[in-house]
JSON list of C-alpha atoms and ligand atoms in Angstrom, two decimals:
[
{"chain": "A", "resi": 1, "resn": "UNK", "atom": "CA", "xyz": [-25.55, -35.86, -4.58]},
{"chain": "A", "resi": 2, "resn": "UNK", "atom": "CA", "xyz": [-24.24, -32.48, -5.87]},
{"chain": "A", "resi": 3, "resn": "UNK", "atom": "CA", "xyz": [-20.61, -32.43, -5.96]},
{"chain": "A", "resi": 4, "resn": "UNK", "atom": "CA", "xyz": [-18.97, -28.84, -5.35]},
{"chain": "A", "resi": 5, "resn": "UNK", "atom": "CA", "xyz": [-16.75, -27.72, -8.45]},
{"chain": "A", "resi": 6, "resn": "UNK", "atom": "CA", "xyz": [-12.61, -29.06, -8.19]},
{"chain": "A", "resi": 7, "resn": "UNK", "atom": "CA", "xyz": [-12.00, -25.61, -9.30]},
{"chain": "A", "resi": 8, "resn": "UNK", "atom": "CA", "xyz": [-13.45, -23.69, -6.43]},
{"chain": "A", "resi": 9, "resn": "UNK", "atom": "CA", "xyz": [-11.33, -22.05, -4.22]},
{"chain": "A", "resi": 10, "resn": "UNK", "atom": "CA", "xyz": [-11.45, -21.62, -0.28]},
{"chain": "A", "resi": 11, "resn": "UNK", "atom": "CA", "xyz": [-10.52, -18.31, 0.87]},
{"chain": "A", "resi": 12, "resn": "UNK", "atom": "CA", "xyz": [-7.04, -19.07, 2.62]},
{"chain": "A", "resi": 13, "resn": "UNK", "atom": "CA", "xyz": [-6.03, -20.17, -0.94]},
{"chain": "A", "resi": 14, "resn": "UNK", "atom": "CA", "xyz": [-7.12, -17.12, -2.83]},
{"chain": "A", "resi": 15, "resn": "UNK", "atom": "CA", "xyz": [-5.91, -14.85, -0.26]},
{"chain": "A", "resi": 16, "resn": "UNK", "atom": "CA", "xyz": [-2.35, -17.02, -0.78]},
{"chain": "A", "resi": 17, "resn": "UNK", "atom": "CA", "xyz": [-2.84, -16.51, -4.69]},
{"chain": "A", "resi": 18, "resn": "UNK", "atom": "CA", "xyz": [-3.25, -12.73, -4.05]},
{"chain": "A", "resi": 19, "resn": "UNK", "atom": "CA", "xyz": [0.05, -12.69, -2.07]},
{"chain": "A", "resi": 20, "resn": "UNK", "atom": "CA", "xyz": [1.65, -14.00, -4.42]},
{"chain": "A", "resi": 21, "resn": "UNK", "atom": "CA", "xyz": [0.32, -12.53, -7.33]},
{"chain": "A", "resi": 22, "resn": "UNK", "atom": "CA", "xyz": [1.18, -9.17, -6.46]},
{"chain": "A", "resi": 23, "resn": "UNK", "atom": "CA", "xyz": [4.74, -7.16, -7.19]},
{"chain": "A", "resi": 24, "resn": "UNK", "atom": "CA", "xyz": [6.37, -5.02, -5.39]},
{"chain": "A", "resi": 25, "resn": "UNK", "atom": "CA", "xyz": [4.65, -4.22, -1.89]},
{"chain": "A", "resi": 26, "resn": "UNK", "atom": "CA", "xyz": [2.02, -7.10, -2.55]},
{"chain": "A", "resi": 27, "resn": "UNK", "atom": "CA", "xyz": [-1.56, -7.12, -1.40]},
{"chain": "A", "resi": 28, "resn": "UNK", "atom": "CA", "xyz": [-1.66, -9.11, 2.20]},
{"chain": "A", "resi": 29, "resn": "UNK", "atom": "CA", "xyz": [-4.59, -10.06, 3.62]},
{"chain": "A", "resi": 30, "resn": "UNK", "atom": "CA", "xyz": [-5.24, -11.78, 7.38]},
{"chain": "A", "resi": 31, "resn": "UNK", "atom": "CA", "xyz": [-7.20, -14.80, 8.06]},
{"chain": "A", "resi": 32, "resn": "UNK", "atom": "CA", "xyz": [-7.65, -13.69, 11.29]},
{"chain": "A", "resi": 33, "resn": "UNK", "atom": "CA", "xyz": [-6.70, -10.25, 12.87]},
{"chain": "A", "resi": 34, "resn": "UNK", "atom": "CA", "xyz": [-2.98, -9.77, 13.82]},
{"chain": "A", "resi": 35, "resn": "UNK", "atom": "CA", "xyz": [-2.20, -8.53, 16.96]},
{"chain": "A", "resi": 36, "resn": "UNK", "atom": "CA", "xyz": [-3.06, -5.15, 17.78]},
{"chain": "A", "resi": 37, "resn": "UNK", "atom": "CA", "xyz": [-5.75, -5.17, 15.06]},
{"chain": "A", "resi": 38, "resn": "UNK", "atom": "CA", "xyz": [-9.83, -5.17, 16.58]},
{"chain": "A", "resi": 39, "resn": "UNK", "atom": "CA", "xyz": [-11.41, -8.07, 17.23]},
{"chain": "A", "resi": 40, "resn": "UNK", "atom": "CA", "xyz": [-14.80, -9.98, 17.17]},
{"chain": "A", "resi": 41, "resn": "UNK", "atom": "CA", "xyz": [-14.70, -8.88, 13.24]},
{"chain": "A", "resi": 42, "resn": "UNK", "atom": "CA", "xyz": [-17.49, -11.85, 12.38]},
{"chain": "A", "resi": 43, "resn": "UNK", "atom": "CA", "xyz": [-19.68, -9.98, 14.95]},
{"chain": "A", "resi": 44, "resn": "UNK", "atom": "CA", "xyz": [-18.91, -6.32, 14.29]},
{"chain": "A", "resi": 45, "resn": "UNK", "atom": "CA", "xyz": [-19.22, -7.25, 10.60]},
{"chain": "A", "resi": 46, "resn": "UNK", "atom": "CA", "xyz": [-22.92, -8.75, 11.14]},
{"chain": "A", "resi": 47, "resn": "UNK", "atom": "CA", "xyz": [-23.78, -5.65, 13.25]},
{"chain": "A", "resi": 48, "resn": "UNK", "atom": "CA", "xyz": [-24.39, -3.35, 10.33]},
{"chain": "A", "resi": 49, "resn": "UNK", "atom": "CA", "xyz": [-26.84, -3.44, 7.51]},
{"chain": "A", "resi": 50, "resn": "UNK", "atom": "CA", "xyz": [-24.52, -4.32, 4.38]},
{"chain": "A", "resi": 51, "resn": "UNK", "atom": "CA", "xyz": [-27.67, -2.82, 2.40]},
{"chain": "A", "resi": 52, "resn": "UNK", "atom": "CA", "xyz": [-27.22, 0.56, 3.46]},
{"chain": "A", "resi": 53, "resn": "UNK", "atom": "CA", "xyz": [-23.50, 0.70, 3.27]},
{"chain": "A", "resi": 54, "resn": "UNK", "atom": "CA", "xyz": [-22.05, 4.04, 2.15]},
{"chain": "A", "resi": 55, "resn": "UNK", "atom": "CA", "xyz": [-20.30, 4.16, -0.77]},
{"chain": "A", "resi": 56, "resn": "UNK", "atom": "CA", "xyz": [-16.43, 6.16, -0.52]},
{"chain": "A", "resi": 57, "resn": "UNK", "atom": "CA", "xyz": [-14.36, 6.29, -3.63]},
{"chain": "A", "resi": 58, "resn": "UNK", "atom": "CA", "xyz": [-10.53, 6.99, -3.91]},
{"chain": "A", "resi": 59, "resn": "UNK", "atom": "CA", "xyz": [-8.51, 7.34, -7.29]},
{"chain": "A", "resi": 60, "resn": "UNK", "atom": "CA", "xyz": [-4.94, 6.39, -7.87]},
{"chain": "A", "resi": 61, "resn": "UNK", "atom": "CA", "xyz": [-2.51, 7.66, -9.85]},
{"chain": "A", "resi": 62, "resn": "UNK", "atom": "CA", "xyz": [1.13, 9.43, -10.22]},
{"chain": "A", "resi": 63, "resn": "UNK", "atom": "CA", "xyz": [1.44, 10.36, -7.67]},
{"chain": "A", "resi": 64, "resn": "UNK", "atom": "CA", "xyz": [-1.58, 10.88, -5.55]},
{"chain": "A", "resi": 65, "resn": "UNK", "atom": "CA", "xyz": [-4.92, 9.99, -3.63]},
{"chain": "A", "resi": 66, "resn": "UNK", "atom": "CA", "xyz": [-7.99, 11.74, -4.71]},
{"chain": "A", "resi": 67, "resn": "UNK", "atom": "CA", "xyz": [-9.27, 13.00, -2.30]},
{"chain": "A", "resi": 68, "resn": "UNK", "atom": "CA", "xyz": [-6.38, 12.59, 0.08]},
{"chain": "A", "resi": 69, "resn": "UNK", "atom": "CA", "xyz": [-8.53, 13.09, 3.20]},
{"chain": "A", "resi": 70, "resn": "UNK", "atom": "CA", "xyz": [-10.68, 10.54, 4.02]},
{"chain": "A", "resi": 71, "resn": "UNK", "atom": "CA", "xyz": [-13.39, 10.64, 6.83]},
{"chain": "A", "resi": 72, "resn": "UNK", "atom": "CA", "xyz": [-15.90, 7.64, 8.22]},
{"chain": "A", "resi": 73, "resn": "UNK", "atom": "CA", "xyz": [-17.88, 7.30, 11.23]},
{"chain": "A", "resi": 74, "resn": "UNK", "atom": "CA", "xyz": [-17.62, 4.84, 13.61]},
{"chain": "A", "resi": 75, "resn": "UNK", "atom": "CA", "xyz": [-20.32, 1.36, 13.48]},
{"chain": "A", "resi": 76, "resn": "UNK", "atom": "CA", "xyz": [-21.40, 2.07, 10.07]},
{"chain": "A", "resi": 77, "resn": "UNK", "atom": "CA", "xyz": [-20.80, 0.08, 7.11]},
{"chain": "A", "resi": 78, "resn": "UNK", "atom": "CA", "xyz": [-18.62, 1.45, 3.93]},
{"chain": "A", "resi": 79, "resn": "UNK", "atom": "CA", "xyz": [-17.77, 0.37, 0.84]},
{"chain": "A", "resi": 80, "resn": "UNK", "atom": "CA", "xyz": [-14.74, 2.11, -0.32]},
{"chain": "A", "resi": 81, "resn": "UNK", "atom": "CA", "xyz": [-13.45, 1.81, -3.93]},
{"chain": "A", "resi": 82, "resn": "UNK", "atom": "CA", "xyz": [-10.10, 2.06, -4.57]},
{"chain": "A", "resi": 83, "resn": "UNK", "atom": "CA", "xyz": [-9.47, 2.94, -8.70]},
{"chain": "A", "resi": 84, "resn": "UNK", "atom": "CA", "xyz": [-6.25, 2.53, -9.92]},
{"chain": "A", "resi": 85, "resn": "UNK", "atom": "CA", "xyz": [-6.31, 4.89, -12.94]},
{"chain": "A", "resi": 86, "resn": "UNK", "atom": "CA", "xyz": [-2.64, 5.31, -13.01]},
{"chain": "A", "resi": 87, "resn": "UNK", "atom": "CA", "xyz": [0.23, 3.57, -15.16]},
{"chain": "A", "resi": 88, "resn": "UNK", "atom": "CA", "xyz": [1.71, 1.84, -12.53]},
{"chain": "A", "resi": 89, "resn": "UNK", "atom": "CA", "xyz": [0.67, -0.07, -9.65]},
{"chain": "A", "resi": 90, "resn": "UNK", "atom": "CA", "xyz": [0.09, 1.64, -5.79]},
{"chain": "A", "resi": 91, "resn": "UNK", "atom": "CA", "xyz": [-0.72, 0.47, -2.78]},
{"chain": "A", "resi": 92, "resn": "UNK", "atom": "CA", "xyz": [-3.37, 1.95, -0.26]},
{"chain": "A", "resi": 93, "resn": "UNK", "atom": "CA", "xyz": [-1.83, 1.18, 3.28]},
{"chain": "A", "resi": 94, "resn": "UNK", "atom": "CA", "xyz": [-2.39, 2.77, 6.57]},
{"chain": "A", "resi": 95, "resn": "UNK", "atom": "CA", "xyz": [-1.18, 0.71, 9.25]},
{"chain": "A", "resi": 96, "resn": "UNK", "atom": "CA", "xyz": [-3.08, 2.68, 11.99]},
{"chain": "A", "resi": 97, "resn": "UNK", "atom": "CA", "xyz": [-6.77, 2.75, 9.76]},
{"chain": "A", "resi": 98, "resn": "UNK", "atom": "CA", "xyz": [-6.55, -0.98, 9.11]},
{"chain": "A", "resi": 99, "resn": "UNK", "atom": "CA", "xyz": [-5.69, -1.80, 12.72]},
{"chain": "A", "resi": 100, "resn": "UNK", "atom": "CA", "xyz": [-8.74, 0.45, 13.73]},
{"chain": "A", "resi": 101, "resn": "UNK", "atom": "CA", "xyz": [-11.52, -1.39, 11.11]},
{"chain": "A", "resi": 102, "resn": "UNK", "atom": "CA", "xyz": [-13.44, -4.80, 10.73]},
{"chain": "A", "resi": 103, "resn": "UNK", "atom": "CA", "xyz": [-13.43, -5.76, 7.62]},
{"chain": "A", "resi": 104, "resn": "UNK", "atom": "CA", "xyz": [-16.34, -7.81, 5.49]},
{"chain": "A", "resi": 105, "resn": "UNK", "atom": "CA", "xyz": [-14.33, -8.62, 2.87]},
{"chain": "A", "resi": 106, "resn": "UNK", "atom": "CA", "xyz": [-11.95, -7.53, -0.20]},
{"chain": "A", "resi": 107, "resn": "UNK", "atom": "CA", "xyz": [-13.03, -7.58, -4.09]},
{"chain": "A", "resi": 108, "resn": "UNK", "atom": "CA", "xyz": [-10.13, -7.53, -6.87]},
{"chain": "A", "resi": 109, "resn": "UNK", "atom": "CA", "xyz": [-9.50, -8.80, -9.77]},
{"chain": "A", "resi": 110, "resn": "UNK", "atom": "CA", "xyz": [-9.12, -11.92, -8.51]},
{"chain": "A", "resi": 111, "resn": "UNK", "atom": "CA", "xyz": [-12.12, -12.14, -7.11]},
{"chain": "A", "resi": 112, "resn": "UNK", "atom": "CA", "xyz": [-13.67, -11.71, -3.94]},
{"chain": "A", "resi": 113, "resn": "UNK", "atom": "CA", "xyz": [-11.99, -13.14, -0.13]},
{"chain": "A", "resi": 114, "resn": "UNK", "atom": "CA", "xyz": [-13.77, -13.30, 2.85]},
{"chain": "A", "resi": 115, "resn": "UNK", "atom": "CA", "xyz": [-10.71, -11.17, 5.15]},
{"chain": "A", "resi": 116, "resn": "UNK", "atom": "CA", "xyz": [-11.36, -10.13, 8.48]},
{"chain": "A", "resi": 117, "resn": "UNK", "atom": "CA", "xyz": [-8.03, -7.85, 8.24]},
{"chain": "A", "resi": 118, "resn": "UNK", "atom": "CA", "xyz": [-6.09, -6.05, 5.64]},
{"chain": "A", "resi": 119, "resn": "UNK", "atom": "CA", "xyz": [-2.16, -5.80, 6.05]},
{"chain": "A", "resi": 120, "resn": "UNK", "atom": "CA", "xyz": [-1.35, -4.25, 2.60]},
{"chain": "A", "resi": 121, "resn": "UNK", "atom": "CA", "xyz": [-3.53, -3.44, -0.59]},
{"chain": "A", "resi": 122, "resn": "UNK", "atom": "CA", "xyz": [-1.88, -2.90, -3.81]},
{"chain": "A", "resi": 123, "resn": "UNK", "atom": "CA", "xyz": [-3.86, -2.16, -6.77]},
{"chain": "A", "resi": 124, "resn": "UNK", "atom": "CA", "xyz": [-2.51, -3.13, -10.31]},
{"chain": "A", "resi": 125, "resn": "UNK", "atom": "CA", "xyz": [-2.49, -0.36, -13.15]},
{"chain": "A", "resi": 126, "resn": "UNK", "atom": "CA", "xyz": [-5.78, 0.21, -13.74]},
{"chain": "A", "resi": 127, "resn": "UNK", "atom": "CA", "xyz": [-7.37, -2.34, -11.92]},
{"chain": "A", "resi": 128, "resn": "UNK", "atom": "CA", "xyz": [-10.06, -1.57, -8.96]},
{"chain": "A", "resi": 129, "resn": "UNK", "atom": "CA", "xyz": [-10.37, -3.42, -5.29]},
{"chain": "A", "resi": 130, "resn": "UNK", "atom": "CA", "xyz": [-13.48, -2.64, -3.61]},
{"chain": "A", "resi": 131, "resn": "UNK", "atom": "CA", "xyz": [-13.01, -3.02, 0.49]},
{"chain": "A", "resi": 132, "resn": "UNK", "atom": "CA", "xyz": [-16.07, -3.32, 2.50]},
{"chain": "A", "resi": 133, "resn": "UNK", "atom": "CA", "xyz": [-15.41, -2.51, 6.06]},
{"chain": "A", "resi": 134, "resn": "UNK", "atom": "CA", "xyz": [-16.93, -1.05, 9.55]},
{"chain": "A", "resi": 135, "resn": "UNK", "atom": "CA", "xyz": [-14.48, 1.59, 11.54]},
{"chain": "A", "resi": 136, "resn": "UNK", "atom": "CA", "xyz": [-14.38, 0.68, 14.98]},
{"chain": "A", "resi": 137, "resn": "UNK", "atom": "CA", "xyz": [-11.83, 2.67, 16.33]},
{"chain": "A", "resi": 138, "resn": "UNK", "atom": "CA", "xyz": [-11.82, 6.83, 16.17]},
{"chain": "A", "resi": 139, "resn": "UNK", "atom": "CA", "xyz": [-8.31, 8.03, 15.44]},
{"chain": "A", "resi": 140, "resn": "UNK", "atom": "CA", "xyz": [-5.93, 9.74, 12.50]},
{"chain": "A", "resi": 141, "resn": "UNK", "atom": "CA", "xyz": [-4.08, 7.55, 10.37]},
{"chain": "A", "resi": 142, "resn": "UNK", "atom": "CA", "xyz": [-1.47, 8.64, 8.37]},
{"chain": "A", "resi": 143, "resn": "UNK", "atom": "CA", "xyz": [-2.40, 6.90, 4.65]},
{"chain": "A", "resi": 144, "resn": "UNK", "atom": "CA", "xyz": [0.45, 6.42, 2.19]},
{"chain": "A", "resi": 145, "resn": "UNK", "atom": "CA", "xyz": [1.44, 4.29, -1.33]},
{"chain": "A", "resi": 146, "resn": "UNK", "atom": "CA", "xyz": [4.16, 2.23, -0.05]},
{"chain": "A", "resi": 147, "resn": "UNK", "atom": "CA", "xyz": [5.92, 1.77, -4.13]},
{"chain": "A", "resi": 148, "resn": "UNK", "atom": "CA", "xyz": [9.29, 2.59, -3.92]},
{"chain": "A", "resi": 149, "resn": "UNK", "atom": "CA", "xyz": [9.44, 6.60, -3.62]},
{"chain": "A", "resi": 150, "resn": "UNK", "atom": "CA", "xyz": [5.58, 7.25, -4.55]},
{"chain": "A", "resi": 151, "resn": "UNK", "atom": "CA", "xyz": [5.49, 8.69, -0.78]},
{"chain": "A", "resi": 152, "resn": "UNK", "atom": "CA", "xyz": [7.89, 10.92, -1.33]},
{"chain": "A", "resi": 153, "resn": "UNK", "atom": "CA", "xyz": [6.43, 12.23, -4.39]},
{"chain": "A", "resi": 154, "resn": "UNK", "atom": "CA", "xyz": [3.33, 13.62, -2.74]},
{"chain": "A", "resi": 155, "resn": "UNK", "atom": "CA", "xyz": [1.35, 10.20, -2.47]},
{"chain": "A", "resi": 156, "resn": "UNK", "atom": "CA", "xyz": [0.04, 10.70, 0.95]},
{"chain": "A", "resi": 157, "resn": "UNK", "atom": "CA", "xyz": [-3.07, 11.50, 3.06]},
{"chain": "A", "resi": 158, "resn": "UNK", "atom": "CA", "xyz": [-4.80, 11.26, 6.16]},
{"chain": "A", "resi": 159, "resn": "UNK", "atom": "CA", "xyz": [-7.93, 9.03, 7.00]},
{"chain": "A", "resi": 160, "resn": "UNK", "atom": "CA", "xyz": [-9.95, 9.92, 10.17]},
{"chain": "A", "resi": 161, "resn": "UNK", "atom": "CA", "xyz": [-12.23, 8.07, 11.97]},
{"chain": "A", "resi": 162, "resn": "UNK", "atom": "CA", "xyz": [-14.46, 9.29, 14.26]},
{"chain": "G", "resi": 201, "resn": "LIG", "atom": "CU1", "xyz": [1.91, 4.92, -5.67]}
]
């Protein structure tokens, strides 16, 4: 009989880990979509070839996105990088764009957790999270870092779906 290892984790209890780890805004991932967030994420999520997933990447820093205009296409499969290559930590949230997305899963630091739904990313000083994902709904989302004042100095954009 193979035993698994004591030291493996199960997803609710990284995600838990990553809540807490996290100052200031926090990362906060779902176990299961909130309300008004799209549902049926297992089978959205299965739809797509993972294989041919497009690769986006966004930098971080003081006090911007790069670029700050994002654009993906609905039913197809991304994997979008975030790099932190700042001095302090930001966050990439867009209330609308995560409400509008199936999400595969979430890579950080910490590893990697199985999420159906993203609340809040923040990404540690020069750390990277890697969010694989499939935009379901076509809209405009406002994006913003949510540190205290970071908004206000510029740190904003726009992600579209369409
Ligand atoms: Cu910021």
């Amino acid at each position: 009989m193979i035993q698994r290892p004591a030291t493996l984790l199960t997803p609710s209890i990284l995600a838990f880990t990553l809540l807490l780890a996290g100052c200031g805004a926090g990362t906060d991932l779902a176990q299961r979509p909130p309300p008004g967030y799209v549902g049926d994420v297992a089978a959205r999520v299965s739809a797509v070839d993972w294989a041919q997933a497009r690769p986006v990447t966004v930098q971080l820093d003081e006090f911007r996105f790069q670029p700050d205009r994002l654009s993906f296409e609905r039913g197809t499969s991304y994997r979008l990088t975030l790099e932190n290559r700042g001095n302090v930590a930001h966050t990439f949230t867009s209330e609308g764009f995560f409400k509008a997305i199936a999400v595969r899963r979430v890579t950080t630091a910490q590893g990697t957790v199985e999420t159906p739904a993203l609340v809040n990313l923040e990404i540690p000083a020069g750390q990277t999270d890697v969010v694989e994902f499939v935009p379901v709904e076509a809209g405009t989302y406002d994006l913003a870092c949510h540190e205290p004042l970071h908004s206000g100095f510029g740190m904003t954009g726009t992600i579209t779906v369409r």
